[in-house]
GROMACS .gro file of C-alpha atoms in nm:
model
  360
    1MET     CA    1   0.152   2.862  -0.308
    2GLY     CA    2   0.468   2.657  -0.326
    3ALA     CA    3   0.744   2.696  -0.068
    4VAL     CA    4   1.031   2.718  -0.318
    5THR     CA    5   1.101   3.007  -0.556
    6SER     CA    6   1.189   2.932  -0.916
    7ASP     CA    7   1.554   3.035  -0.881
    8PHE     CA    8   1.613   2.746  -0.637
    9TYR     CA    9   1.605   2.514  -0.938
   10HIS     CA   10   1.912   2.663  -1.107
   11ARG     CA   11   2.139   2.844  -0.858
   12ASP     CA   12   2.483   2.697  -0.793
   13ALA     CA   13   2.480   2.807  -0.429
   14VAL     CA   14   2.148   2.632  -0.373
   15PHE     CA   15   2.279   2.307  -0.516
   16ALA     CA   16   2.587   2.319  -0.292
   17ALA     CA   17   2.369   2.382   0.014
   18GLU     CA   18   2.139   2.091  -0.082
   19MET     CA   19   2.430   1.850  -0.057
   20ASP     CA   20   2.492   1.953   0.305
   21ARG     CA   21   2.135   2.013   0.424
   22VAL     CA   22   1.923   1.770   0.220
   23PHE     CA   23   2.131   1.475   0.102
   24ARG     CA   24   2.417   1.416   0.346
   25PRO     CA   25   2.188   1.392   0.655
   26SER     CA   26   1.928   1.174   0.478
   27TRP     CA   27   1.910   0.799   0.444
   28LEU     CA   28   1.941   0.748   0.067
   29CYS     CA   29   1.845   0.434  -0.123
   30VAL     CA   30   2.149   0.342  -0.329
   31GLY     CA   31   2.036   0.008  -0.472
   32PHE     CA   32   1.896  -0.336  -0.404
   33ALA     CA   33   2.000  -0.625  -0.184
   34GLU     CA   34   1.939  -0.872  -0.467
   35ASP     CA   35   2.245  -0.720  -0.639
   36LEU     CA   36   2.462  -0.776  -0.331
   37LYS     CA   37   2.405  -1.144  -0.259
   38ASN     CA   38   2.756  -1.275  -0.324
   39PRO     CA   39   3.102  -1.194  -0.185
   40ASN     CA   40   3.262  -0.908  -0.384
   41ASP     CA   41   2.926  -0.794  -0.525
   42PHE     CA   42   2.907  -0.414  -0.527
   43ILE     CA   43   2.676  -0.128  -0.620
   44THR     CA   44   2.760   0.239  -0.671
   45THR     CA   45   2.578   0.567  -0.692
   46ASP     CA   46   2.666   0.935  -0.723
   47ILE     CA   47   2.492   1.218  -0.538
   48GLY     CA   48   2.628   1.539  -0.683
   49PRO     CA   49   3.006   1.518  -0.632
   50HIS     CA   50   2.975   1.239  -0.375
   51GLY     CA   51   3.046   0.884  -0.489
   52ILE     CA   52   2.915   0.595  -0.277
   53VAL     CA   53   3.007   0.228  -0.303
   54VAL     CA   54   2.847  -0.059  -0.111
   55GLN     CA   55   3.054  -0.379  -0.114
   56ASN     CA   56   2.983  -0.732   0.003
   57PHE     CA   57   3.270  -0.865   0.215
   58LYS     CA   58   3.192  -1.237   0.268
   59GLY     CA   59   2.830  -1.160   0.350
   60GLU     CA   60   2.885  -0.829   0.534
   61LEU     CA   61   2.785  -0.506   0.361
   62ARG     CA   62   3.005  -0.200   0.401
   63ALA     CA   63   2.958   0.147   0.252
   64PHE     CA   64   3.238   0.389   0.167
   65ARG     CA   65   3.319   0.704  -0.020
   66ASN     CA   66   3.404   0.567  -0.364
   67VAL     CA   67   3.746   0.736  -0.376
   68CYS     CA   68   4.085   0.569  -0.345
   69THR     CA   69   4.298   0.730  -0.074
   70HIS     CA   70   4.613   0.689  -0.286
   71ARG     CA   71   4.559   0.903  -0.598
   72PHE     CA   72   4.182   0.965  -0.575
   73SER     CA   73   4.042   0.745  -0.853
   74ARG     CA   74   3.694   0.600  -0.821
   75LEU     CA   75   3.733   0.246  -0.685
   76GLN     CA   76   3.433   0.081  -0.850
   77THR     CA   77   3.347   0.236  -1.186
   78GLU     CA   78   3.032   0.046  -1.287
   79PRO     CA   79   2.678   0.073  -1.143
   80CYS     CA   80   2.706  -0.284  -1.011
   81GLY     CA   81   2.919  -0.592  -1.053
   82ASN     CA   82   3.144  -0.842  -0.882
   83ARG     CA   83   3.509  -0.766  -0.809
   84PRO     CA   84   3.719  -0.689  -0.501
   85LEU     CA   85   3.731  -0.332  -0.374
   86THR     CA   86   4.043  -0.264  -0.578
   87CYS     CA   87   4.142   0.065  -0.737
   88PRO     CA   88   4.162   0.035  -1.118
   89TYR     CA   89   4.450   0.288  -1.129
   90HIS     CA   90   4.733   0.136  -0.922
   91GLY     CA   91   4.569  -0.171  -0.771
   92TRP     CA   92   4.529  -0.072  -0.407
   93THR     CA   93   4.280  -0.310  -0.244
   94PHE     CA   94   4.073  -0.221   0.062
   95GLY     CA   95   3.920  -0.443   0.328
   96LYS     CA   96   3.589  -0.436   0.510
   97ASP     CA   97   3.714  -0.182   0.765
   98GLY     CA   98   3.822   0.052   0.486
   99ALA     CA   99   4.198   0.017   0.538
  100PRO     CA  100   4.425  -0.087   0.250
  101VAL     CA  101   4.500  -0.459   0.268
  102GLY     CA  102   4.688  -0.492  -0.059
  103ILE     CA  103   4.931  -0.237  -0.208
  104PRO     CA  104   5.142  -0.336  -0.510
  105PHE     CA  105   5.515  -0.294  -0.440
  106GLU     CA  106   5.426  -0.163  -0.095
  107ARG     CA  107   5.766  -0.238   0.063
  108GLN     CA  108   5.973  -0.091  -0.221
  109SER     CA  109   5.754   0.213  -0.283
  110PHE     CA  110   5.610   0.311   0.056
  111GLY     CA  111   5.710   0.099   0.354
  112PHE     CA  112   5.398   0.196   0.547
  113SER     CA  113   5.359   0.112   0.913
  114ALA     CA  114   5.036  -0.046   1.034
  115GLU     CA  115   4.929   0.292   1.174
  116GLU     CA  116   4.997   0.466   0.845
  117LYS     CA  117   4.782   0.214   0.661
  118VAL     CA  118   4.496   0.278   0.903
  119SER     CA  119   4.533   0.652   0.839
  120LEU     CA  120   4.474   0.578   0.470
  121SER     CA  121   4.136   0.413   0.534
  122LEU     CA  122   3.839   0.501   0.319
  123ASP     CA  123   3.568   0.729   0.453
  124THR     CA  124   3.300   0.498   0.595
  125TYR     CA  125   2.924   0.552   0.571
  126ALA     CA  126   2.638   0.393   0.761
  127VAL     CA  127   2.452   0.125   0.565
  128GLU     CA  128   2.125  -0.053   0.646
  129VAL     CA  129   1.891  -0.281   0.454
  130VAL     CA  130   1.513  -0.303   0.473
  131GLY     CA  131   1.348  -0.562   0.251
  132ASN     CA  132   1.526  -0.544  -0.083
  133PHE     CA  133   1.634  -0.182  -0.037
  134VAL     CA  134   1.988  -0.075   0.058
  135PHE     CA  135   2.019   0.264   0.227
  136VAL     CA  136   2.328   0.470   0.305
  137ARG     CA  137   2.371   0.780   0.522
  138MET     CA  138   2.677   0.993   0.455
  139GLU     CA  139   2.657   1.214   0.762
  140PRO     CA  140   2.743   1.052   1.097
  141GLY     CA  141   2.466   1.047   1.356
  142ASP     CA  142   2.234   0.840   1.570
  143VAL     CA  143   1.931   0.843   1.339
  144THR     CA  144   1.858   0.483   1.238
  145LEU     CA  145   1.692   0.391   0.912
  146ARG     CA  146   1.377   0.290   1.099
  147ASP     CA  147   1.373   0.625   1.277
  148TYR     CA  148   1.409   0.808   0.947
  149LEU     CA  149   1.145   0.610   0.756
  150ASP     CA  150   0.902   0.554   1.046
  151THR     CA  151   0.604   0.359   0.909
  152TYR     CA  152   0.757   0.357   0.562
  153TYR     CA  153   1.015   0.113   0.699
  154ASP     CA  154   0.746  -0.154   0.737
  155MET     CA  155   0.603  -0.059   0.397
  156LEU     CA  156   0.938  -0.122   0.227
  157ALA     CA  157   0.990  -0.446   0.420
  158HIS     CA  158   0.649  -0.568   0.305
  159LEU     CA  159   0.689  -0.465  -0.058
  160GLY     CA  160   1.045  -0.592  -0.085
  161GLY     CA  161   0.946  -0.932   0.050
  162LEU     CA  162   0.642  -0.960  -0.174
  163CYS     CA  163   0.769  -0.829  -0.509
  164THR     CA  164   1.060  -1.053  -0.601
  165ASP     CA  165   1.027  -1.099  -0.978
  166ARG     CA  166   1.226  -0.812  -1.128
  167VAL     CA  167   1.089  -0.671  -1.450
  168GLU     CA  168   1.350  -0.403  -1.517
  169SER     CA  169   1.635  -0.202  -1.366
  170GLU     CA  170   1.762   0.099  -1.562
  171ARG     CA  171   1.953   0.426  -1.528
  172PHE     CA  172   1.907   0.736  -1.742
  173VAL     CA  173   2.039   1.091  -1.731
  174TRP     CA  174   1.769   1.355  -1.770
  175GLU     CA  175   1.788   1.728  -1.827
  176GLY     CA  176   1.637   1.931  -1.544
  177ASN     CA  177   1.666   1.985  -1.172
  178TRP     CA  178   1.602   1.682  -0.950
  179LYS     CA  179   1.337   1.870  -0.748
  180LEU     CA  180   1.124   1.919  -1.059
  181ALA     CA  181   1.121   1.543  -1.110
  182MET     CA  182   1.010   1.489  -0.752
  183ASP     CA  183   0.739   1.756  -0.779
  184ASN     CA  184   0.614   1.592  -1.099
  185ALA     CA  185   0.609   1.241  -0.953
  186ALA     CA  186   0.424   1.357  -0.641
  187GLU     CA  187   0.103   1.461  -0.818
  188ALA     CA  188  -0.147   1.323  -1.069
  189TYR     CA  189  -0.283   1.661  -1.183
  190HIS     CA  190  -0.065   1.643  -1.497
  191VAL     CA  191  -0.167   1.286  -1.584
  192PRO     CA  192  -0.468   1.352  -1.813
  193LEU     CA  193  -0.264   1.574  -2.045
  194VAL     CA  194   0.097   1.458  -2.018
  195HIS     CA  195   0.012   1.086  -1.997
  196ALA     CA  196  -0.301   1.080  -2.211
  197ASP     CA  197  -0.187   0.765  -2.396
  198ASN     CA  198  -0.074   0.558  -2.097
  199PHE     CA  199  -0.118   0.646  -1.729
  200SER     CA  200  -0.443   0.832  -1.782
  201LEU     CA  201  -0.598   0.518  -1.932
  202ILE     CA  202  -0.548   0.312  -1.615
  203LEU     CA  203  -0.577   0.550  -1.317
  204HIS     CA  204  -0.860   0.762  -1.178
  205ASN     CA  205  -0.722   1.108  -1.112
  206ASP     CA  206  -0.877   1.177  -0.770
  207LEU     CA  207  -0.603   1.065  -0.529
  208SER     CA  208  -0.608   1.102  -0.152
  209ILE     CA  209  -0.287   1.210   0.019
  210THR     CA  210  -0.164   1.153   0.374
  211THR     CA  211   0.160   1.289   0.515
  212GLU     CA  212   0.398   1.163   0.781
  213GLY     CA  213   0.690   1.386   0.867
  214GLU     CA  214   0.877   1.463   0.547
  215HIS     CA  215   0.714   1.178   0.353
  216ALA     CA  216   0.374   1.137   0.186
  217THR     CA  217   0.145   0.864   0.048
  218SER     CA  218  -0.123   0.898  -0.220
  219THR     CA  219  -0.391   0.635  -0.281
  220GLY     CA  220  -0.654   0.595  -0.548
  221GLU     CA  221  -0.839   0.350  -0.770
  222LEU     CA  222  -0.741   0.184  -1.094
  223LYS     CA  223  -0.974   0.203  -1.391
  224GLU     CA  224  -1.168  -0.105  -1.497
  225ARG     CA  225  -0.944  -0.187  -1.794
  226SER     CA  226  -0.639  -0.198  -1.566
  227VAL     CA  227  -0.818  -0.410  -1.305
  228LYS     CA  228  -0.915  -0.662  -1.574
  229TRP     CA  229  -0.561  -0.673  -1.717
  230TRP     CA  230  -0.409  -0.736  -1.375
  231ALA     CA  231  -0.669  -0.995  -1.282
  232ASN     CA  232  -0.577  -1.191  -1.596
  233ALA     CA  233  -0.203  -1.150  -1.532
  234CYS     CA  234  -0.232  -1.267  -1.172
  235ARG     CA  235  -0.439  -1.564  -1.279
  236ALA     CA  236  -0.195  -1.661  -1.555
  237LEU     CA  237   0.118  -1.643  -1.336
  238LYS     CA  238  -0.038  -1.715  -0.997
  239ILE     CA  239   0.107  -1.385  -0.872
  240GLU     CA  240   0.102  -1.337  -0.496
  241ARG     CA  241  -0.088  -1.017  -0.416
  242SER     CA  242  -0.053  -0.794  -0.116
  243ASP     CA  243  -0.343  -0.768   0.125
  244GLN     CA  244  -0.271  -0.393   0.135
  245TRP     CA  245  -0.309  -0.123  -0.130
  246GLN     CA  246  -0.495  -0.337  -0.382
  247GLY     CA  247  -0.583  -0.035  -0.592
  248TYR     CA  248  -0.313   0.226  -0.655
  249MET     CA  249  -0.062   0.365  -0.406
  250SER     CA  250   0.225   0.608  -0.453
  251ALA     CA  251   0.474   0.695  -0.179
  252VAL     CA  252   0.715   0.987  -0.184
  253ILE     CA  253   1.006   0.936   0.057
  254PHE     CA  254   1.211   1.247   0.113
  255PRO     CA  255   1.433   1.356  -0.042
  256ASN     CA  256   1.440   1.164  -0.371
  257ILE     CA  257   1.242   0.837  -0.371
  258VAL     CA  258   0.911   0.774  -0.548
  259LEU     CA  259   0.747   0.432  -0.554
  260THR     CA  260   0.417   0.315  -0.695
  261PHE     CA  261   0.225  -0.002  -0.618
  262SER     CA  262  -0.060  -0.125  -0.836
  263TYR     CA  263  -0.322  -0.397  -0.781
  264GLY     CA  264  -0.123  -0.530  -0.487
  265ALA     CA  265   0.110  -0.690  -0.740
  266PHE     CA  266   0.331  -0.441  -0.929
  267LEU     CA  267   0.598  -0.224  -0.766
  268THR     CA  268   0.795   0.053  -0.935
  269PHE     CA  269   1.077   0.228  -0.751
  270GLN     CA  270   1.261   0.540  -0.866
  271THR     CA  271   1.531   0.762  -0.723
  272PHE     CA  272   1.626   1.100  -0.866
  273ASP     CA  273   1.997   1.145  -0.792
  274PRO     CA  274   2.130   1.493  -0.868
  275ILE     CA  275   2.437   1.526  -1.088
  276ASP     CA  276   2.436   1.906  -1.082
  277LYS     CA  277   2.171   2.177  -1.077
  278ASP     CA  278   2.075   2.111  -1.440
  279CYS     CA  279   2.063   1.731  -1.469
  280PHE     CA  280   2.011   1.417  -1.264
  281THR     CA  281   2.023   1.040  -1.287
  282ILE     CA  282   1.690   0.861  -1.269
  283LYS     CA  283   1.734   0.507  -1.142
  284THR     CA  284   1.420   0.306  -1.204
  285ALA     CA  285   1.331  -0.052  -1.124
  286ALA     CA  286   1.015  -0.262  -1.120
  287TRP     CA  287   0.901  -0.598  -0.987
  288ILE     CA  288   0.587  -0.808  -0.982
  289GLY     CA  289   0.481  -1.027  -0.694
  290THR     CA  290   0.633  -1.370  -0.643
  291ASN     CA  291   0.479  -1.605  -0.898
  292ARG     CA  292   0.500  -1.948  -1.058
  293GLY     CA  293   0.612  -1.818  -1.394
  294GLY     CA  294   0.487  -1.978  -1.710
  295ALA     CA  295   0.449  -1.906  -2.077
  296ALA     CA  296   0.288  -1.566  -2.022
  297ARG     CA  297   0.561  -1.428  -1.795
  298ALA     CA  298   0.786  -1.290  -2.071
  299MET     CA  299   0.491  -1.121  -2.245
  300ILE     CA  300   0.368  -0.963  -1.919
  301HIS     CA  301   0.719  -0.836  -1.842
  302GLU     CA  302   0.749  -0.688  -2.190
  303ASN     CA  303   0.409  -0.518  -2.167
  304LEU     CA  304   0.505  -0.362  -1.834
  305ARG     CA  305   0.842  -0.244  -1.967
  306GLU     CA  306   0.673  -0.082  -2.266
  307PHE     CA  307   0.426   0.093  -2.036
  308THR     CA  308   0.687   0.228  -1.794
  309ALA     CA  309   0.910   0.342  -2.083
  310SER     CA  310   0.619   0.534  -2.234
  311VAL     CA  311   0.542   0.708  -1.904
  312ARG     CA  312   0.910   0.795  -1.853
  313ALA     CA  313   0.939   0.947  -2.201
  314ASP     CA  314   0.645   1.177  -2.126
  315ASP     CA  315   0.794   1.282  -1.793
  316GLU     CA  316   1.143   1.338  -1.931
  317HIS     CA  317   1.006   1.576  -2.194
  318ILE     CA  318   0.785   1.784  -1.965
  319ILE     CA  319   1.046   1.811  -1.687
  320ALA     CA  320   1.296   1.953  -1.939
  321GLN     CA  321   1.038   2.210  -2.051
  322VAL     CA  322   0.963   2.318  -1.693
  323HIS     CA  323   1.333   2.345  -1.618
  324LYS     CA  324   1.378   2.581  -1.912
  325GLY     CA  325   1.085   2.784  -1.786
  326THR     CA  326   1.230   2.829  -1.436
  327ARG     CA  327   1.541   2.984  -1.591
  328ASP     CA  328   1.342   3.225  -1.805
  329LEU     CA  329   1.149   3.408  -1.533
  330PRO     CA  330   1.279   3.766  -1.492
  331THR     CA  331   1.184   3.767  -1.124
  332PRO     CA  332   1.190   3.449  -0.913
  333ARG     CA  333   0.851   3.347  -0.776
  334ARG     CA  334   0.672   3.052  -0.620
  335ALA     CA  335   0.458   2.806  -0.814
  336VAL     CA  336   0.081   2.814  -0.774
  337LEU     CA  337  -0.018   2.481  -0.618
  338GLY     CA  338  -0.381   2.371  -0.598
  339ALA     CA  339  -0.564   2.104  -0.402
  340MET     CA  340  -0.461   1.832  -0.649
  341GLU     CA  341  -0.095   1.925  -0.596
  342ALA     CA  342  -0.073   1.848  -0.225
  343GLY     CA  343   0.217   1.612  -0.293
  344PRO     CA  344   0.452   1.878  -0.434
  345ALA     CA  345   0.338   2.116  -0.161
  346GLN     CA  346   0.441   1.864   0.107
  347LEU     CA  347   0.777   1.801  -0.061
  348GLN     CA  348   0.849   2.171  -0.087
  349ARG     CA  349   0.762   2.232   0.278
  350ALA     CA  350   1.000   1.958   0.387
  351TYR     CA  351   1.271   2.091   0.157
  352ALA     CA  352   1.224   2.451   0.274
  353GLU     CA  353   1.252   2.341   0.637
  354ARG     CA  354   1.584   2.169   0.565
  355MET     CA  355   1.712   2.478   0.382
  356LYS     CA  356   1.583   2.731   0.636
  357GLY     CA  357   1.833   3.000   0.721
  358VAL     CA  358   2.086   2.877   0.466
  359LEU     CA  359   1.998   3.092   0.168
  360ALA     CA  360   1.796   3.405   0.109
   0.00000   0.00000   0.00000
């Protein structure tokens, strides 16, 4: 049986507790280092009501609450871009330590002392980078990113260094609770029916799962048609392949990351960022291994984008249907999880441990 009752997918009190118990203490992937290469590059994300901005200050990355301390506007309003950390409302600009360093008409309007300016500093978050992946932790503490990820730290370093040719990077808002998306991504039991026209054609369904703390890895074999396609693609572009996971690998990193790695050459990376209890943002990106390019590159990219879009459409539809179902049960109960659903079972155990004693 699952560890989470169906009402945990749609109760306001549960969602509020998740922010404090699940998301604030966790290291969360908020974006990619390749989008933060230049001074004034920034990325943003929202986790429930919490806005996060990571900004490049002359090569140094800093993470803050994305809220101006003057009149509370968001500071950066786009998912990524290049501009100073300047509020779009009244033009307050903040420096790498979070304190305001530029205030229009400061002398006439405020006359702040140096101490008063420091008191108006932005809330600062811890930020670390592994490979191409930028992580932020909202809650203060001594847990490093390596501590949190354990062996998955080396996995991300390896994959980020190998897969450098970005195929896509997208954001979508989906109906449903974020946990349902994670449960769905953590198992292949649904693949033959839900993904009959795409995923099921390339992947054998008998995956093996291993767990490490709150995280889990599933491995399996690609079907012959997929192996042939990738062999041709790697030959055409001279794609560098990993010497690890040359079949299929999927990793679930608690609380909201799912990555897949195919043929040692194709990485997909998704986060499911809650907006509220009934919808979430899926941020999805994909890369292939470093390659020499060539005439076939654009076609291979397009084929991969079409495939991932097809899989996402299937998942978006079924997650919305399950979400409706959780709201329709007259009495909350746990899901029935079988041997092929060890991934969701692991996720739910980790989640239940974080939420222990918080809610009945």
